[in-house]
mmCIF file of C-alpha atoms and ligand atoms in Angstrom:
data_model
loop_
_atom_site.group_PDB
_atom_site.id
_atom_site.type_symbol
_atom_site.label_atom_id
_atom_site.label_comp_id
_atom_site.label_asym_id
_atom_site.label_seq_id
_atom_site.Cartn_x
_atom_site.Cartn_y
_atom_site.Cartn_z
ATOM 1 C CA UNK A 1 0.000 0.000 0.000
ATOM 2 C CA UNK A 2 0.973 3.653 -0.402
ATOM 3 C CA UNK A 3 2.052 4.041 3.209
ATOM 4 C CA UNK A 4 4.328 1.034 2.986
ATOM 5 C CA UNK A 5 5.788 2.303 -0.308
ATOM 6 C CA UNK A 6 6.491 5.675 1.266
ATOM 7 C CA UNK A 7 8.276 3.909 4.099
ATOM 8 C CA UNK A 8 10.416 1.925 1.667
ATOM 9 C CA UNK A 9 11.395 5.097 -0.164
ATOM 10 C CA UNK A 10 12.292 6.816 3.096
ATOM 11 C CA UNK A 11 14.227 3.786 4.262
ATOM 12 C CA UNK A 12 16.235 3.677 1.006
ATOM 13 C CA UNK A 13 16.977 7.374 1.157
ATOM 14 C CA UNK A 14 18.379 7.002 4.662
ATOM 15 C CA UNK A 15 20.254 3.885 3.693
ATOM 16 C CA UNK A 16 21.986 5.607 0.765
ATOM 17 C CA UNK A 17 23.057 8.416 3.057
ATOM 18 C CA UNK A 18 24.929 6.097 5.429
ATOM 19 C CA UNK A 19 26.354 3.348 3.192
ATOM 20 C CA UNK A 20 30.004 3.399 2.079
ATOM 21 C CA UNK A 21 30.177 4.865 -1.411
ATOM 22 C CA UNK A 22 32.618 5.191 -4.303
ATOM 23 C CA UNK A 23 32.545 7.478 -7.311
ATOM 24 C CA UNK A 24 31.510 5.437 -10.361
ATOM 25 C CA UNK A 25 31.119 7.711 -13.383
ATOM 26 C CA UNK A 26 30.224 11.368 -13.736
ATOM 27 C CA UNK A 27 28.316 12.294 -10.595
ATOM 28 C CA UNK A 28 27.043 8.745 -10.062
ATOM 29 C CA UNK A 29 28.127 6.755 -7.015
ATOM 30 C CA UNK A 30 28.012 3.082 -6.150
ATOM 31 C CA UNK A 31 26.935 2.070 -2.638
ATOM 32 C CA UNK A 32 28.175 -0.959 -0.742
ATOM 33 C CA UNK A 33 25.269 -2.986 0.584
ATOM 34 C CA UNK A 34 25.547 -6.512 2.013
ATOM 35 C CA UNK A 35 28.909 -6.985 0.321
ATOM 36 C CA UNK A 36 27.965 -5.676 -3.135
ATOM 37 C CA UNK A 37 28.368 -2.348 -4.940
ATOM 38 C CA UNK A 38 24.983 -1.149 -6.169
ATOM 39 C CA UNK A 39 23.732 1.849 -8.114
ATOM 40 C CA UNK A 40 21.533 4.560 -6.618
ATOM 41 C CA UNK A 41 18.449 3.302 -8.511
ATOM 42 C CA UNK A 42 19.329 -0.340 -8.370
ATOM 43 C CA UNK A 43 19.414 -0.549 -4.573
ATOM 44 C CA UNK A 44 15.953 0.958 -3.943
ATOM 45 C CA UNK A 45 14.692 -1.166 -6.858
ATOM 46 C CA UNK A 46 15.944 -4.365 -5.269
ATOM 47 C CA UNK A 47 14.597 -3.457 -1.849
ATOM 48 C CA UNK A 48 11.198 -2.640 -3.367
ATOM 49 C CA UNK A 49 11.212 -5.972 -5.202
ATOM 50 C CA UNK A 50 11.987 -7.818 -2.010
ATOM 51 C CA UNK A 51 8.727 -6.701 -0.505
ATOM 52 C CA UNK A 52 6.575 -6.616 -3.657
ATOM 53 C CA UNK A 53 7.671 -9.144 -6.218
ATOM 54 C CA UNK A 54 5.816 -12.414 -6.314
ATOM 55 C CA UNK A 55 7.568 -14.751 -8.729
ATOM 56 C CA UNK A 56 5.407 -17.231 -10.646
ATOM 57 C CA UNK A 57 6.414 -20.822 -11.354
ATOM 58 C CA UNK A 58 6.475 -20.035 -15.063
ATOM 59 C CA UNK A 59 8.793 -17.019 -14.745
ATOM 60 C CA UNK A 60 12.262 -17.015 -16.216
ATOM 61 C CA UNK A 61 14.849 -14.672 -14.800
ATOM 62 C CA UNK A 62 18.016 -13.816 -16.744
ATOM 63 C CA UNK A 63 20.810 -12.807 -14.407
ATOM 64 C CA UNK A 64 24.202 -11.484 -15.407
ATOM 65 C CA UNK A 65 26.998 -9.311 -14.235
ATOM 66 C CA UNK A 66 27.097 -6.256 -16.505
ATOM 67 C CA UNK A 67 29.093 -6.654 -19.725
ATOM 68 C CA UNK A 68 28.853 -10.434 -19.677
ATOM 69 C CA UNK A 69 26.579 -10.684 -22.713
ATOM 70 C CA UNK A 70 23.267 -9.605 -21.169
ATOM 71 C CA UNK A 71 22.016 -8.035 -24.412
ATOM 72 C CA UNK A 72 22.718 -11.196 -26.392
ATOM 73 C CA UNK A 73 21.113 -13.475 -23.810
ATOM 74 C CA UNK A 74 18.031 -11.274 -23.693
ATOM 75 C CA UNK A 75 17.681 -11.412 -27.470
ATOM 76 C CA UNK A 76 18.159 -15.177 -27.631
ATOM 77 C CA UNK A 77 15.727 -15.883 -24.817
ATOM 78 C CA UNK A 78 13.114 -13.462 -26.087
ATOM 79 C CA UNK A 79 13.217 -15.049 -29.543
ATOM 80 C CA UNK A 80 13.208 -18.566 -28.114
ATOM 81 C CA UNK A 81 10.552 -18.246 -25.436
ATOM 82 C CA UNK A 82 8.146 -16.204 -27.579
ATOM 83 C CA UNK A 83 8.566 -18.032 -30.884
ATOM 84 C CA UNK A 84 4.928 -19.161 -31.051
ATOM 85 C CA UNK A 85 3.660 -15.632 -30.570
ATOM 86 C CA UNK A 86 6.412 -14.022 -32.629
ATOM 87 C CA UNK A 87 7.640 -16.304 -35.418
ATOM 88 C CA UNK A 88 11.081 -15.426 -36.707
ATOM 89 C CA UNK A 89 10.246 -13.205 -39.676
ATOM 90 C CA UNK A 90 10.640 -9.609 -40.828
ATOM 91 C CA UNK A 91 8.043 -8.408 -38.313
ATOM 92 C CA UNK A 92 9.905 -9.734 -35.300
ATOM 93 C CA UNK A 93 10.005 -7.333 -32.304
ATOM 94 C CA UNK A 94 13.793 -7.702 -32.087
ATOM 95 C CA UNK A 95 14.042 -5.927 -35.444
ATOM 96 C CA UNK A 96 12.209 -2.917 -34.029
ATOM 97 C CA UNK A 97 13.287 -2.780 -30.397
ATOM 98 C CA UNK A 98 16.480 -3.117 -28.434
ATOM 99 C CA UNK A 99 16.643 -6.356 -26.390
ATOM 100 C CA UNK A 100 16.730 -4.292 -23.165
ATOM 101 C CA UNK A 101 13.373 -2.777 -24.040
ATOM 102 C CA UNK A 102 11.879 -6.232 -24.567
ATOM 103 C CA UNK A 103 13.351 -7.813 -21.434
ATOM 104 C CA UNK A 104 13.799 -4.968 -18.951
ATOM 105 C CA UNK A 105 15.792 -5.106 -15.746
ATOM 106 C CA UNK A 106 13.309 -5.788 -13.001
ATOM 107 C CA UNK A 107 15.087 -3.641 -10.409
ATOM 108 C CA UNK A 108 15.200 -0.653 -12.723
ATOM 109 C CA UNK A 109 11.684 -0.860 -14.055
ATOM 110 C CA UNK A 110 9.876 -1.221 -10.754
ATOM 111 C CA UNK A 111 7.476 1.129 -9.369
ATOM 112 C CA UNK A 112 5.175 -0.558 -6.894
ATOM 113 C CA UNK A 113 2.116 -0.240 -9.107
ATOM 114 C CA UNK A 114 3.915 -1.997 -11.944
ATOM 115 C CA UNK A 115 4.500 -4.987 -9.731
ATOM 116 C CA UNK A 116 0.883 -5.337 -8.863
ATOM 117 C CA UNK A 117 -0.266 -8.724 -10.156
ATOM 118 C CA UNK A 118 -3.369 -7.020 -11.538
ATOM 119 C CA UNK A 119 -1.250 -4.978 -13.914
ATOM 120 C CA UNK A 120 -1.430 -7.227 -16.911
ATOM 121 C CA UNK A 121 1.190 -5.425 -18.971
ATOM 122 C CA UNK A 122 3.852 -6.220 -16.415
ATOM 123 C CA UNK A 123 2.690 -9.583 -15.124
ATOM 124 C CA UNK A 124 2.056 -11.090 -18.518
ATOM 125 C CA UNK A 125 5.770 -11.020 -19.027
ATOM 126 C CA UNK A 126 7.392 -14.298 -18.381
ATOM 127 C CA UNK A 127 10.913 -13.108 -18.957
ATOM 128 C CA UNK A 128 12.658 -10.770 -16.535
ATOM 129 C CA UNK A 129 16.253 -9.791 -16.107
ATOM 130 C CA UNK A 130 18.406 -8.580 -13.283
ATOM 131 C CA UNK A 131 21.961 -7.844 -12.183
ATOM 132 C CA UNK A 132 20.977 -8.702 -8.612
ATOM 133 C CA UNK A 133 23.392 -10.649 -6.446
ATOM 134 C CA UNK A 134 21.873 -13.953 -5.308
ATOM 135 C CA UNK A 135 21.486 -12.801 -1.722
ATOM 136 C CA UNK A 136 19.386 -9.784 -2.694
ATOM 137 C CA UNK A 137 16.853 -11.583 -4.881
ATOM 138 C CA UNK A 138 13.224 -11.476 -3.727
ATOM 139 C CA UNK A 139 12.565 -14.544 -1.623
ATOM 140 C CA UNK A 140 9.807 -15.773 -3.957
ATOM 141 C CA UNK A 141 12.261 -16.120 -6.839
ATOM 142 C CA UNK A 142 14.049 -18.828 -4.900
ATOM 143 C CA UNK A 143 11.041 -20.477 -3.298
ATOM 144 C CA UNK A 144 8.898 -20.645 -6.456
ATOM 145 C CA UNK A 145 9.465 -22.727 -9.578
ATOM 146 C CA UNK A 146 10.844 -19.646 -11.372
ATOM 147 C CA UNK A 147 13.925 -20.591 -13.397
ATOM 148 C CA UNK A 148 17.169 -18.641 -13.452
ATOM 149 C CA UNK A 149 19.587 -18.444 -16.366
ATOM 150 C CA UNK A 150 22.902 -17.010 -15.226
ATOM 151 C CA UNK A 151 25.486 -15.740 -17.705
ATOM 152 C CA UNK A 152 29.023 -14.655 -16.886
ATOM 153 C CA UNK A 153 32.168 -13.991 -18.864
ATOM 154 C CA UNK A 154 35.955 -13.974 -18.697
ATOM 155 C CA UNK A 155 36.776 -11.369 -16.068
ATOM 156 C CA UNK A 156 39.454 -9.636 -18.145
ATOM 157 C CA UNK A 157 37.065 -9.199 -21.066
ATOM 158 C CA UNK A 158 34.369 -7.921 -18.692
ATOM 159 C CA UNK A 159 36.767 -5.336 -17.327
ATOM 160 C CA UNK A 160 37.729 -4.035 -20.779
ATOM 161 C CA UNK A 161 34.159 -4.063 -22.039
ATOM 162 C CA UNK A 162 33.014 -2.214 -18.927
ATOM 163 C CA UNK A 163 35.495 0.598 -19.271
ATOM 164 C CA UNK A 164 34.390 1.218 -22.857
ATOM 165 C CA UNK A 165 30.780 1.197 -21.771
ATOM 166 C CA UNK A 166 31.415 3.687 -18.979
ATOM 167 C CA UNK A 167 33.145 5.933 -21.471
ATOM 168 C CA UNK A 168 29.904 5.966 -23.442
ATOM 169 C CA UNK A 169 28.172 6.973 -20.222
ATOM 170 C CA UNK A 170 30.537 9.896 -20.027
ATOM 171 C CA UNK A 171 33.181 8.822 -17.530
ATOM 172 C CA UNK A 172 36.514 10.583 -17.696
ATOM 173 C CA UNK A 173 38.224 7.979 -15.567
ATOM 174 C CA UNK A 174 41.398 6.642 -17.177
ATOM 175 C CA UNK A 175 41.614 2.943 -17.910
ATOM 176 C CA UNK A 176 44.252 2.562 -15.172
ATOM 177 C CA UNK A 177 41.998 4.106 -12.533
ATOM 178 C CA UNK A 178 39.029 2.095 -13.693
ATOM 179 C CA UNK A 179 41.094 -1.084 -13.629
ATOM 180 C CA UNK A 180 42.179 -0.419 -10.079
ATOM 181 C CA UNK A 181 38.604 0.065 -8.880
ATOM 182 C CA UNK A 182 37.465 -3.020 -10.752
ATOM 183 C CA UNK A 183 40.171 -5.099 -9.060
ATOM 184 C CA UNK A 184 38.928 -3.859 -5.695
ATOM 185 C CA UNK A 185 35.489 -5.132 -6.598
ATOM 186 C CA UNK A 186 34.006 -1.710 -7.286
ATOM 187 C CA UNK A 187 31.751 -2.089 -10.336
ATOM 188 C CA UNK A 188 27.976 -2.232 -10.636
ATOM 189 C CA UNK A 189 26.854 -5.412 -8.817
ATOM 190 C CA UNK A 190 30.521 -6.152 -8.107
ATOM 191 C CA UNK A 191 32.720 -7.709 -6.938
ATOM 192 C CA UNK A 192 32.130 -9.696 -10.137
ATOM 193 C CA UNK A 193 33.816 -12.750 -8.620
ATOM 194 C CA UNK A 194 31.484 -12.862 -5.605
ATOM 195 C CA UNK A 195 28.462 -12.356 -7.851
ATOM 196 C CA UNK A 196 29.376 -15.275 -10.100
ATOM 197 C CA UNK A 197 30.536 -17.531 -7.278
ATOM 198 C CA UNK A 198 27.272 -17.296 -5.337
ATOM 199 C CA UNK A 199 25.275 -18.326 -8.406
ATOM 200 C CA UNK A 200 27.804 -20.980 -9.328
ATOM 201 C CA UNK A 201 27.500 -22.660 -5.926
ATOM 202 C CA UNK A 202 23.721 -22.445 -6.022
ATOM 203 C CA UNK A 203 23.627 -23.885 -9.556
ATOM 204 C CA UNK A 204 25.661 -26.889 -8.432
ATOM 205 C CA UNK A 205 23.161 -27.547 -5.665
ATOM 206 C CA UNK A 206 20.097 -26.843 -7.782
ATOM 207 C CA UNK A 207 20.887 -27.526 -11.428
ATOM 208 C CA UNK A 208 17.177 -27.690 -12.311
ATOM 209 C CA UNK A 209 16.721 -24.183 -10.884
ATOM 210 C CA UNK A 210 19.792 -22.352 -12.186
ATOM 211 C CA UNK A 211 21.450 -22.830 -15.546
ATOM 212 C CA UNK A 212 24.963 -21.403 -15.312
ATOM 213 C CA UNK A 213 26.411 -20.288 -18.659
ATOM 214 C CA UNK A 214 29.536 -18.566 -19.921
ATOM 215 C CA UNK A 215 29.739 -16.084 -22.785
ATOM 216 C CA UNK A 216 32.682 -17.986 -24.259
ATOM 217 C CA UNK A 217 30.629 -21.194 -24.290
ATOM 218 C CA UNK A 218 27.791 -19.428 -26.082
ATOM 219 C CA UNK A 219 30.205 -18.074 -28.670
ATOM 220 C CA UNK A 220 31.820 -21.446 -29.212
ATOM 221 C CA UNK A 221 28.677 -23.561 -29.475
ATOM 222 C CA UNK A 222 25.680 -21.280 -29.910
ATOM 223 C CA UNK A 223 23.377 -23.937 -31.388
ATOM 224 C CA UNK A 224 24.079 -26.395 -28.601
ATOM 225 C CA UNK A 225 23.415 -23.730 -25.981
ATOM 226 C CA UNK A 226 20.223 -22.534 -27.619
ATOM 227 C CA UNK A 227 18.873 -26.080 -27.450
ATOM 228 C CA UNK A 228 20.058 -26.364 -23.877
ATOM 229 C CA UNK A 229 18.215 -23.156 -23.013
ATOM 230 C CA UNK A 230 15.062 -24.462 -24.699
ATOM 231 C CA UNK A 231 15.264 -27.676 -22.714
ATOM 232 C CA UNK A 232 15.950 -25.840 -19.465
ATOM 233 C CA UNK A 233 12.904 -23.599 -19.755
ATOM 234 C CA UNK A 234 10.724 -26.481 -20.893
ATOM 235 C CA UNK A 235 10.072 -25.462 -24.491
ATOM 236 C CA UNK A 236 12.087 -28.023 -26.423
ATOM 237 C CA UNK A 237 12.897 -27.337 -30.055
ATOM 238 C CA UNK A 238 10.885 -29.995 -31.885
ATOM 239 C CA UNK A 239 12.318 -32.138 -34.699
ATOM 240 C CA UNK A 240 10.040 -30.231 -37.081
ATOM 241 C CA UNK A 241 11.345 -26.885 -35.876
ATOM 242 C CA UNK A 242 14.873 -28.152 -36.125
ATOM 243 C CA UNK A 243 14.324 -29.380 -39.691
ATOM 244 C CA UNK A 244 12.836 -26.059 -40.677
ATOM 245 C CA UNK A 245 16.025 -24.296 -39.545
ATOM 246 C CA UNK A 246 14.724 -22.580 -36.387
ATOM 247 C CA UNK A 247 18.035 -22.779 -34.532
ATOM 248 C CA UNK A 248 19.950 -20.970 -37.264
ATOM 249 C CA UNK A 249 17.132 -18.469 -37.697
ATOM 250 C CA UNK A 250 17.226 -17.468 -34.027
ATOM 251 C CA UNK A 251 21.016 -17.366 -33.956
ATOM 252 C CA UNK A 252 21.045 -15.249 -37.117
ATOM 253 C CA UNK A 253 18.439 -12.853 -35.794
ATOM 254 C CA UNK A 254 20.348 -12.418 -32.518
ATOM 255 C CA UNK A 255 23.839 -12.352 -33.980
ATOM 256 C CA UNK A 256 26.085 -9.440 -33.127
ATOM 257 C CA UNK A 257 26.280 -8.246 -36.737
ATOM 258 C CA UNK A 258 22.563 -8.461 -37.328
ATOM 259 C CA UNK A 259 21.493 -6.681 -34.143
ATOM 260 C CA UNK A 260 24.184 -4.065 -34.286
ATOM 261 C CA UNK A 261 23.261 -2.973 -37.796
ATOM 262 C CA UNK A 262 19.578 -2.438 -37.085
ATOM 263 C CA UNK A 263 18.454 1.183 -37.064
ATOM 264 C CA UNK A 264 17.036 0.843 -33.565
ATOM 265 C CA UNK A 265 20.412 -0.265 -32.240
ATOM 266 C CA UNK A 266 22.434 2.229 -34.262
ATOM 267 C CA UNK A 267 20.387 5.326 -33.569
ATOM 268 C CA UNK A 268 17.925 4.458 -30.770
ATOM 269 C CA UNK A 269 18.360 5.371 -27.108
ATOM 270 C CA UNK A 270 17.760 3.503 -23.892
ATOM 271 C CA UNK A 271 17.430 4.777 -20.350
ATOM 272 C CA UNK A 272 21.016 5.908 -19.888
ATOM 273 C CA UNK A 273 22.747 5.676 -23.219
ATOM 274 C CA UNK A 274 22.473 5.206 -26.980
ATOM 275 C CA UNK A 275 21.720 1.584 -27.871
ATOM 276 C CA UNK A 276 24.931 1.345 -29.883
ATOM 277 C CA UNK A 277 26.861 1.268 -26.595
ATOM 278 C CA UNK A 278 25.664 -2.325 -26.109
ATOM 279 C CA UNK A 279 27.366 -3.486 -29.299
ATOM 280 C CA UNK A 280 31.102 -2.924 -29.367
ATOM 281 C CA UNK A 281 33.175 -5.860 -30.680
ATOM 282 C CA UNK A 282 31.466 -8.977 -29.369
ATOM 283 C CA UNK A 283 34.693 -10.961 -29.324
ATOM 284 C CA UNK A 284 36.455 -13.303 -26.941
ATOM 285 C CA UNK A 285 39.892 -12.180 -25.743
ATOM 286 C CA UNK A 286 39.822 -8.488 -26.635
ATOM 287 C CA UNK A 287 41.489 -7.859 -23.248
ATOM 288 C CA UNK A 288 44.792 -8.647 -24.949
ATOM 289 C CA UNK A 289 44.546 -5.286 -26.712
ATOM 290 C CA UNK A 290 44.161 -3.302 -23.474
ATOM 291 C CA UNK A 291 45.709 -5.026 -20.452
ATOM 292 C CA UNK A 292 49.432 -4.950 -19.804
ATOM 293 C CA UNK A 293 51.000 -8.217 -18.722
ATOM 294 C CA UNK A 294 50.999 -7.039 -15.103
ATOM 295 C CA UNK A 295 47.351 -6.082 -15.262
ATOM 296 C CA UNK A 296 46.348 -9.434 -16.747
ATOM 297 C CA UNK A 297 48.363 -11.192 -14.073
ATOM 298 C CA UNK A 298 46.769 -9.170 -11.293
ATOM 299 C CA UNK A 299 43.257 -10.031 -12.460
ATOM 300 C CA UNK A 300 44.156 -13.681 -12.991
ATOM 301 C CA UNK A 301 45.537 -13.846 -9.469
ATOM 302 C CA UNK A 302 42.398 -12.399 -7.925
ATOM 303 C CA UNK A 303 40.291 -14.781 -9.985
ATOM 304 C CA UNK A 304 42.380 -17.781 -8.958
ATOM 305 C CA UNK A 305 42.217 -16.744 -5.297
ATOM 306 C CA UNK A 306 38.487 -16.079 -5.237
ATOM 307 C CA UNK A 307 37.537 -19.256 -7.084
ATOM 308 C CA UNK A 308 40.102 -21.535 -5.472
ATOM 309 C CA UNK A 309 38.534 -24.853 -4.592
ATOM 310 C CA UNK A 310 35.186 -24.177 -6.268
ATOM 311 C CA UNK A 311 35.856 -25.514 -9.756
ATOM 312 C CA UNK A 312 34.925 -22.259 -11.443
ATOM 313 C CA UNK A 313 37.176 -20.550 -13.916
ATOM 314 C CA UNK A 314 36.524 -17.338 -15.827
HETATM 315 P P1 LIG B 1 32.447 -6.090 -25.890
HETATM 316 O O1 LIG B 1 32.477 -4.767 -25.201
HETATM 317 O O2 LIG B 1 33.599 -6.972 -25.482
HETATM 318 O O3 LIG B 1 32.314 -5.987 -27.369
HETATM 319 P P2 LIG B 1 26.156 -6.616 -21.882
HETATM 320 O O4 LIG B 1 25.134 -6.956 -22.910
HETATM 321 O O5 LIG B 1 26.116 -7.505 -20.691
HETATM 322 O O6 LIG B 1 26.190 -5.178 -21.577
HETATM 323 O O7 LIG B 1 27.561 -6.995 -22.542
HETATM 324 C C1 LIG B 1 28.052 -6.255 -23.628
HETATM 325 C C2 LIG B 1 29.055 -7.103 -24.367
HETATM 326 O O8 LIG B 1 28.375 -8.094 -25.154
HETATM 327 C C3 LIG B 1 29.840 -6.260 -25.344
HETATM 328 O O9 LIG B 1 31.131 -6.871 -25.413
HETATM 329 C C4 LIG B 1 29.044 -6.437 -26.616
HETATM 330 O O10 LIG B 1 29.744 -6.133 -27.790
HETATM 331 C C5 LIG B 1 28.686 -7.895 -26.530
HETATM 332 N N1 LIG B 1 27.501 -8.252 -27.332
HETATM 333 C C6 LIG B 1 26.377 -7.515 -27.513
HETATM 334 N N2 LIG B 1 25.521 -8.146 -28.322
HETATM 335 C C7 LIG B 1 26.104 -9.299 -28.686
HETATM 336 C C8 LIG B 1 25.703 -10.385 -29.529
HETATM 337 N N3 LIG B 1 24.545 -10.374 -30.170
HETATM 338 N N4 LIG B 1 26.550 -11.421 -29.667
HETATM 339 C C9 LIG B 1 27.740 -11.438 -29.030
HETATM 340 N N5 LIG B 1 28.179 -10.439 -28.226
HETATM 341 C C10 LIG B 1 27.371 -9.383 -28.048
#
């Protein structure tokens, strides 16, 4: 109710005023909450979701750390999960809208009234996305049958991709400064290692609940992973669909070159930036062009330390 919503807003305002903070880009700060660095809209969004969001058993939540391939995963899952309603043809919504508009971040698109189950336009969505750390997800996401697809990426490539993205947002921070902050865990939803590790551990315990994917795996075997995604969310690609070329059609529609060259992604704008900022190179290993040997070693060491004994490598 309105009174409760007012209280949440007040609570978040107070919280932001006392949490440790670090300059992120421009005049924007990140705030450290329960071990993670969160944005000034993201934190109130997550807290609002915790008290308002009722996950349904049929929901699918795409979770990533930023710059891990979120845009690609959103496109693939939108095309896959909605293929009956939107066949892959020249009228497909992905040709007109950016993937972030079709699968919005739940913590950034919440206002309490939008989360009301009676609001059909929000609730009829089955696909949601989030950068939320595991420990800050609404309780109902974990207790319901809602499925989670988690995507992460080589940490060095994430770091390089992130700096370029922040430049588009207008940061004047040098790469060296950015790198240093990133190593200390300061990035949106960071430390990236802790974010990935929590989901990794949970996915090992509950493989039917969380599908844990890597960007590099998607790049290497996109068809295999698309079928895996279909199986995971319970909408198998039928032999007929396979024969008719559905897998290649979806992969083609969602490919980096195809999406990047669409007018909406060249000239359109999202909440904070032009859509083109989401499509840079789309390659594996671009870090080699930006990190010195010492930098690469420093990140590798942190990664090895954080993941030691857990069987995760990024
Ligand atoms: P680079 O900066 O290395 O090119 P996110 O979507 O999580 O913000 O991640 C952005 C990264 O994914 C960028 O990486 C971007 O180029 C890449 N990307 C975007 N769309 C893609 C696609 N369709 N296929 C592969 N990579 C894609």
